[in-house]
Amino acid sequence: MTHKIHGQPPRRPNIGITPDYSANRPDSAFAYYELKVPYADAVLRAGGLPFVLPYSDELACVDAYLDRISGLLVTGGAFDIPPEAYGETAREGMGPLKLSRTAFETALMRGALKRNMPVLGICGGMQLLNVVLGGTLHQDIGREVPGAHEHEQKHDRTQPQHPVDVKDGTLLADAVGRGQLMVNSTHHQAACRMGPQVVVSAVSPDGVVEAIESPQYTFALGVQWHPELMINTVPINVGVYRAFIQKAREHRR
Ligand SMILES: N[C@@H](CCC(=O)NCCCC(=O)O)C(=O)O
């Protein structure tokens, strides 16, 4: 009979985090990986152990990463996903691309989902989740969504921009509660057609999709906002990371 050792803090699951990448910094001859501190802080605060994953175009390396983590956090960034990834061609308003980042994150996300490893997509990461699961994007909300509100807030991103309605009976509702949640907003694109098996778990008052999930996986959740920036201003947002880390803890044997 094994005796549970009382008082031990729960084990921190390894969480892989995708960094941003900038090639042409005026102050350096070298390219940079960059990760906003709140992503790592939110993982630590929720009980995870963050690991930044430098890009690789080798599937063996992607698999090696996945062998060593229990959850995948795909972060956001000021770039768009090539519309060819969801069967379209670029339309007016589509923004800049980061092809090496999207290729790496796509391979990681596909590999994690194949293992039924918990995946959390934030902002652009949510959009990638919908595309990987067979959905499409509005290439520019302002041009393609009649009556849409402003989704690229000009004020402090730790402050909310608009409410979302969290749908009852969803993973997200379990994490942060159903009904209204105030969120920030830093995007010009949005999920358009949901992939097969993708459920909308939150919507903005103007109809823009603000969170998705796929019940075919243990934990595949994407949120269009940045909960990691609002942990001090709308504290319930930490629930997104807590739910993710708990599933990651359960995932690793
Ligand atoms: N293609 C998306 C990207 C949205 C996103 O991830 N924004 C984050 C900006 C803040 C940062 O630089 O991390 C879109 O614009 O809709």
CSV table of C-alpha atoms and ligand atoms in Angstrom, one decimal:
chain,number,residue,atom,x,y,z
A,1,MET,CA,0.0,0.0,0.0
A,2,THR,CA,1.5,3.4,-1.0
A,3,HIS,CA,1.1,6.1,1.6
A,4,LYS,CA,0.3,9.5,0.1
A,5,ILE,CA,2.8,12.0,1.4
A,6,HIS,CA,0.7,14.8,2.8
A,7,GLY,CA,1.6,18.4,2.5
A,8,GLN,CA,3.5,18.0,-0.8
A,9,PRO,CA,2.6,20.8,-3.3
A,10,PRO,CA,1.1,19.3,-6.5
A,11,ARG,CA,3.7,18.5,-9.1
A,12,ARG,CA,4.3,21.3,-11.7
A,13,PRO,CA,3.6,19.9,-15.2
A,14,ASN,CA,6.0,21.0,-17.9
A,15,ILE,CA,4.3,23.6,-20.2
A,16,GLY,CA,5.7,24.3,-23.7
A,17,ILE,CA,5.3,27.9,-24.7
A,18,THR,CA,5.8,29.2,-28.2
A,19,PRO,CA,7.7,32.5,-28.4
A,20,ASP,CA,7.4,35.3,-30.9
A,21,TYR,CA,10.3,35.9,-33.4
A,22,SER,CA,11.6,39.1,-34.9
A,23,ALA,CA,14.3,39.0,-37.6
A,24,ASN,CA,15.1,42.6,-38.3
A,25,ARG,CA,15.7,44.4,-35.0
A,26,PRO,CA,17.3,47.8,-35.7
A,27,ASP,CA,19.6,47.4,-32.7
A,28,SER,CA,20.9,43.9,-33.5
A,29,ALA,CA,22.4,41.9,-36.4
A,30,PHE,CA,20.7,38.9,-34.9
A,31,ALA,CA,17.2,37.6,-34.9
A,32,TYR,CA,15.3,37.4,-31.6
A,33,TYR,CA,12.9,35.1,-29.8
A,34,GLU,CA,10.6,37.1,-27.6
A,35,LEU,CA,8.1,36.0,-24.9
A,36,LYS,CA,5.9,38.5,-23.0
A,37,VAL,CA,6.5,37.9,-19.3
A,38,PRO,CA,2.8,37.6,-18.4
A,39,TYR,CA,2.5,34.3,-20.3
A,40,ALA,CA,5.2,32.6,-18.2
A,41,ASP,CA,4.0,34.3,-15.0
A,42,ALA,CA,0.4,33.1,-15.6
A,43,VAL,CA,1.7,29.5,-16.1
A,44,LEU,CA,3.8,29.7,-12.9
A,45,ARG,CA,0.9,31.2,-11.0
A,46,ALA,CA,-1.4,28.5,-12.1
A,47,GLY,CA,1.0,25.8,-11.0
A,48,GLY,CA,2.9,24.9,-14.2
A,49,LEU,CA,6.5,24.9,-15.2
A,50,PRO,CA,7.1,27.1,-18.3
A,51,PHE,CA,9.5,26.1,-21.1
A,52,VAL,CA,10.1,28.3,-24.1
A,53,LEU,CA,10.3,26.3,-27.3
A,54,PRO,CA,12.7,27.7,-30.0
A,55,TYR,CA,11.5,26.9,-33.5
A,56,SER,CA,12.5,23.8,-35.5
A,57,ASP,CA,11.4,22.6,-38.9
A,58,GLU,CA,12.3,19.0,-38.0
A,59,LEU,CA,9.4,16.8,-37.0
A,60,ALA,CA,11.8,14.8,-34.8
A,61,CYS,CA,12.5,17.9,-32.8
A,62,VAL,CA,8.8,18.8,-32.5
A,63,ASP,CA,8.2,15.2,-31.2
A,64,ALA,CA,11.1,15.6,-28.8
A,65,TYR,CA,9.5,18.7,-27.4
A,66,LEU,CA,6.2,17.0,-27.1
A,67,ASP,CA,7.8,14.1,-25.3
A,68,ARG,CA,9.0,16.5,-22.6
A,69,ILE,CA,5.9,18.6,-22.0
A,70,SER,CA,2.4,17.9,-20.6
A,71,GLY,CA,0.7,20.9,-22.1
A,72,LEU,CA,1.1,23.3,-25.0
A,73,LEU,CA,0.5,27.1,-24.8
A,74,VAL,CA,0.4,28.8,-28.3
A,75,THR,CA,0.7,32.5,-27.7
A,76,GLY,CA,-0.4,35.5,-29.8
A,77,GLY,CA,1.5,38.0,-31.8
A,78,ALA,CA,1.1,40.9,-34.2
A,79,PHE,CA,0.9,38.7,-37.3
A,80,ASP,CA,-1.7,36.7,-39.3
A,81,ILE,CA,-2.0,33.1,-40.5
A,82,PRO,CA,-1.6,32.6,-44.2
A,83,PRO,CA,-5.1,32.4,-45.7
A,84,GLU,CA,-3.9,29.5,-47.8
A,85,ALA,CA,-3.8,27.5,-44.6
A,86,TYR,CA,-7.6,27.6,-44.6
A,87,GLY,CA,-8.2,27.4,-48.3
A,88,GLU,CA,-8.4,31.0,-49.1
A,89,THR,CA,-6.4,33.7,-50.8
A,90,ALA,CA,-5.4,37.0,-49.2
A,91,ARG,CA,-8.0,39.7,-49.1
A,92,GLU,CA,-7.7,43.4,-48.4
A,93,GLY,CA,-6.9,44.0,-44.8
A,94,MET,CA,-4.9,40.8,-44.2
A,95,GLY,CA,-1.9,41.6,-42.1
A,96,PRO,CA,1.8,40.6,-42.0
A,97,LEU,CA,2.9,36.9,-41.9
A,98,LYS,CA,5.5,35.0,-39.9
A,99,LEU,CA,5.7,31.8,-41.9
A,100,SER,CA,8.4,30.1,-39.8
A,101,ARG,CA,6.4,30.7,-36.6
A,102,THR,CA,3.1,29.5,-38.1
A,103,ALA,CA,4.8,26.4,-39.6
A,104,PHE,CA,6.4,25.5,-36.2
A,105,GLU,CA,3.2,26.2,-34.2
A,106,THR,CA,1.1,24.2,-36.6
A,107,ALA,CA,3.3,21.2,-36.3
A,108,LEU,CA,3.4,21.4,-32.5
A,109,MET,CA,-0.3,21.9,-32.2
A,110,ARG,CA,-1.1,19.0,-34.6
A,111,GLY,CA,1.3,16.7,-32.7
A,112,ALA,CA,-0.1,17.8,-29.3
A,113,LEU,CA,-3.7,17.2,-30.4
A,114,LYS,CA,-2.7,13.8,-31.8
A,115,ARG,CA,-1.4,12.9,-28.3
A,116,ASN,CA,-4.6,14.4,-26.8
A,117,MET,CA,-2.2,16.7,-24.9
A,118,PRO,CA,-3.9,19.8,-23.4
A,119,VAL,CA,-3.6,22.8,-25.8
A,120,LEU,CA,-4.4,26.4,-24.9
A,121,GLY,CA,-4.4,29.0,-27.7
A,122,ILE,CA,-4.3,32.7,-26.8
A,123,CYS,CA,-5.5,35.3,-29.4
A,124,GLY,CA,-3.6,34.3,-32.6
A,125,GLY,CA,-3.2,30.9,-30.9
A,126,MET,CA,-6.9,30.5,-30.8
A,127,GLN,CA,-7.2,31.4,-34.5
A,128,LEU,CA,-4.5,28.8,-35.3
A,129,LEU,CA,-6.5,26.2,-33.3
A,130,ASN,CA,-9.6,26.8,-35.4
A,131,VAL,CA,-7.6,26.6,-38.6
A,132,VAL,CA,-5.8,23.4,-37.5
A,133,LEU,CA,-9.2,21.9,-36.7
A,134,GLY,CA,-10.5,22.7,-40.2
A,135,GLY,CA,-12.0,26.2,-39.7
A,136,THR,CA,-11.5,29.6,-41.4
A,137,LEU,CA,-10.9,33.2,-40.3
A,138,HIS,CA,-12.3,36.6,-41.0
A,139,GLN,CA,-9.2,38.1,-42.6
A,140,ASP,CA,-10.2,41.6,-41.3
A,141,ILE,CA,-13.1,42.1,-38.9
A,142,GLY,CA,-13.5,45.8,-39.9
A,143,ARG,CA,-14.0,44.8,-43.6
A,144,GLU,CA,-15.9,41.6,-43.1
A,145,VAL,CA,-18.1,41.7,-40.1
A,146,PRO,CA,-20.9,44.3,-40.4
A,147,GLY,CA,-21.6,46.2,-37.2
A,148,ALA,CA,-18.4,44.9,-35.5
A,149,HIS,CA,-17.1,46.9,-32.6
A,150,GLU,CA,-13.5,47.9,-32.2
A,151,HIS,CA,-11.4,44.8,-31.3
A,152,GLU,CA,-8.0,46.5,-31.3
A,153,GLN,CA,-8.1,48.5,-28.1
A,154,LYS,CA,-6.0,51.6,-27.9
A,155,HIS,CA,-5.9,51.7,-24.1
A,156,ASP,CA,-4.0,49.7,-21.5
A,157,ARG,CA,-4.3,46.0,-22.3
A,158,THR,CA,-4.6,45.1,-18.7
A,159,GLN,CA,-7.9,46.8,-18.8
A,160,PRO,CA,-11.1,45.4,-20.4
A,161,GLN,CA,-12.4,46.4,-23.8
A,162,HIS,CA,-15.8,44.6,-24.0
A,163,PRO,CA,-17.8,41.8,-22.4
A,164,VAL,CA,-18.1,38.3,-23.8
A,165,ASP,CA,-20.9,35.8,-23.1
A,166,VAL,CA,-19.4,32.5,-21.9
A,167,LYS,CA,-21.7,29.7,-23.0
A,168,ASP,CA,-23.1,27.3,-20.4
A,169,GLY,CA,-21.9,23.7,-20.5
A,170,THR,CA,-18.5,24.5,-21.9
A,171,LEU,CA,-14.9,23.9,-20.7
A,172,LEU,CA,-14.6,27.7,-20.6
A,173,ALA,CA,-17.6,28.0,-18.4
A,174,ASP,CA,-16.2,25.4,-16.0
A,175,ALA,CA,-13.0,27.5,-15.9
A,176,VAL,CA,-14.3,31.0,-15.5
A,177,GLY,CA,-18.1,30.7,-15.0
A,178,ARG,CA,-20.9,31.1,-17.5
A,179,GLY,CA,-22.4,34.5,-18.6
A,180,GLN,CA,-20.6,37.8,-18.9
A,181,LEU,CA,-16.9,38.2,-18.6
A,182,MET,CA,-15.0,41.4,-19.3
A,183,VAL,CA,-12.0,40.9,-21.6
A,184,ASN,CA,-9.3,42.9,-23.4
A,185,SER,CA,-9.1,42.9,-27.1
A,186,THR,CA,-6.0,43.1,-29.4
A,187,HIS,CA,-7.0,41.5,-32.8
A,188,HIS,CA,-8.3,42.4,-36.2
A,189,GLN,CA,-9.1,38.9,-37.3
A,190,ALA,CA,-11.5,36.3,-35.8
A,191,ALA,CA,-12.8,32.8,-36.3
A,192,CYS,CA,-15.2,32.7,-39.2
A,193,ARG,CA,-16.4,29.1,-40.0
A,194,MET,CA,-15.7,26.8,-37.1
A,195,GLY,CA,-13.9,23.5,-37.8
A,196,PRO,CA,-15.8,20.3,-37.5
A,197,GLN,CA,-16.1,19.3,-33.8
A,198,VAL,CA,-15.3,22.9,-32.8
A,199,VAL,CA,-17.7,24.5,-30.4
A,200,VAL,CA,-18.0,28.3,-29.8
A,201,SER,CA,-17.6,28.9,-26.1
A,202,ALA,CA,-17.8,32.7,-25.9
A,203,VAL,CA,-19.1,35.4,-28.2
A,204,SER,CA,-18.8,39.2,-28.2
A,205,PRO,CA,-22.0,41.4,-28.2
A,206,ASP,CA,-21.3,42.1,-31.9
A,207,GLY,CA,-21.3,38.4,-32.8
A,208,VAL,CA,-17.5,38.0,-33.0
A,209,VAL,CA,-16.4,34.6,-31.8
A,210,GLU,CA,-14.2,35.1,-28.7
A,211,ALA,CA,-13.5,31.5,-27.6
A,212,ILE,CA,-13.6,28.0,-29.1
A,213,GLU,CA,-13.0,24.5,-27.8
A,214,SER,CA,-13.2,21.0,-29.2
A,215,PRO,CA,-14.9,18.4,-27.0
A,216,GLN,CA,-13.2,15.6,-29.0
A,217,TYR,CA,-10.0,16.3,-27.0
A,218,THR,CA,-9.5,16.4,-23.2
A,219,PHE,CA,-8.5,20.1,-23.3
A,220,ALA,CA,-8.4,22.1,-26.6
A,221,LEU,CA,-9.4,25.6,-25.8
A,222,GLY,CA,-8.7,28.9,-27.5
A,223,VAL,CA,-9.5,32.4,-26.3
A,224,GLN,CA,-9.3,35.5,-28.4
A,225,TRP,CA,-8.4,37.7,-25.5
A,226,HIS,CA,-5.3,37.8,-23.2
A,227,PRO,CA,-6.3,36.4,-19.8
A,228,GLU,CA,-2.7,36.6,-18.7
A,229,LEU,CA,-2.8,40.4,-18.9
A,230,MET,CA,-5.9,40.7,-16.8
A,231,ILE,CA,-5.2,38.5,-13.8
A,232,ASN,CA,-4.9,41.6,-11.6
A,233,THR,CA,-7.8,43.6,-13.1
A,234,VAL,CA,-10.3,40.9,-13.8
A,235,PRO,CA,-8.9,38.0,-11.6
A,236,ILE,CA,-11.4,35.3,-12.7
A,237,ASN,CA,-9.3,35.2,-15.9
A,238,VAL,CA,-6.7,33.2,-14.1
A,239,GLY,CA,-9.2,30.4,-14.3
A,240,VAL,CA,-8.3,29.8,-17.9
A,241,TYR,CA,-4.7,29.0,-17.0
A,242,ARG,CA,-5.7,27.1,-13.9
A,243,ALA,CA,-8.0,24.8,-15.9
A,244,PHE,CA,-5.3,24.3,-18.5
A,245,ILE,CA,-2.5,23.5,-15.9
A,246,GLN,CA,-4.8,21.0,-14.1
A,247,LYS,CA,-5.5,19.1,-17.3
A,248,ALA,CA,-1.8,19.1,-18.1
A,249,ARG,CA,-1.0,17.7,-14.6
A,250,GLU,CA,-3.5,14.9,-15.3
A,251,HIS,CA,-2.1,14.3,-18.8
A,252,ARG,CA,1.4,13.3,-17.8
A,253,ARG,CA,1.6,9.8,-16.4
B,1,LIG,N1,-3.9,37.6,-36.4
B,1,LIG,C1,-4.3,38.0,-35.1
B,1,LIG,C2,-3.2,38.2,-34.1
B,1,LIG,C3,-3.9,38.6,-32.8
B,1,LIG,C4,-2.9,38.5,-31.6
B,1,LIG,O1,-2.3,37.5,-31.3
B,1,LIG,N2,-2.7,39.7,-31.1
B,1,LIG,C5,-1.7,39.8,-30.0
B,1,LIG,C6,-1.1,41.2,-30.1
B,1,LIG,C7,-0.2,41.5,-28.9
B,1,LIG,C8,1.1,40.8,-29.0
B,1,LIG,O2,1.9,41.3,-29.8
B,1,LIG,O3,1.3,39.7,-28.4
B,1,LIG,C9,-5.2,39.2,-35.3
B,1,LIG,O4,-4.7,40.4,-35.3
B,1,LIG,O5,-6.4,39.1,-35.3
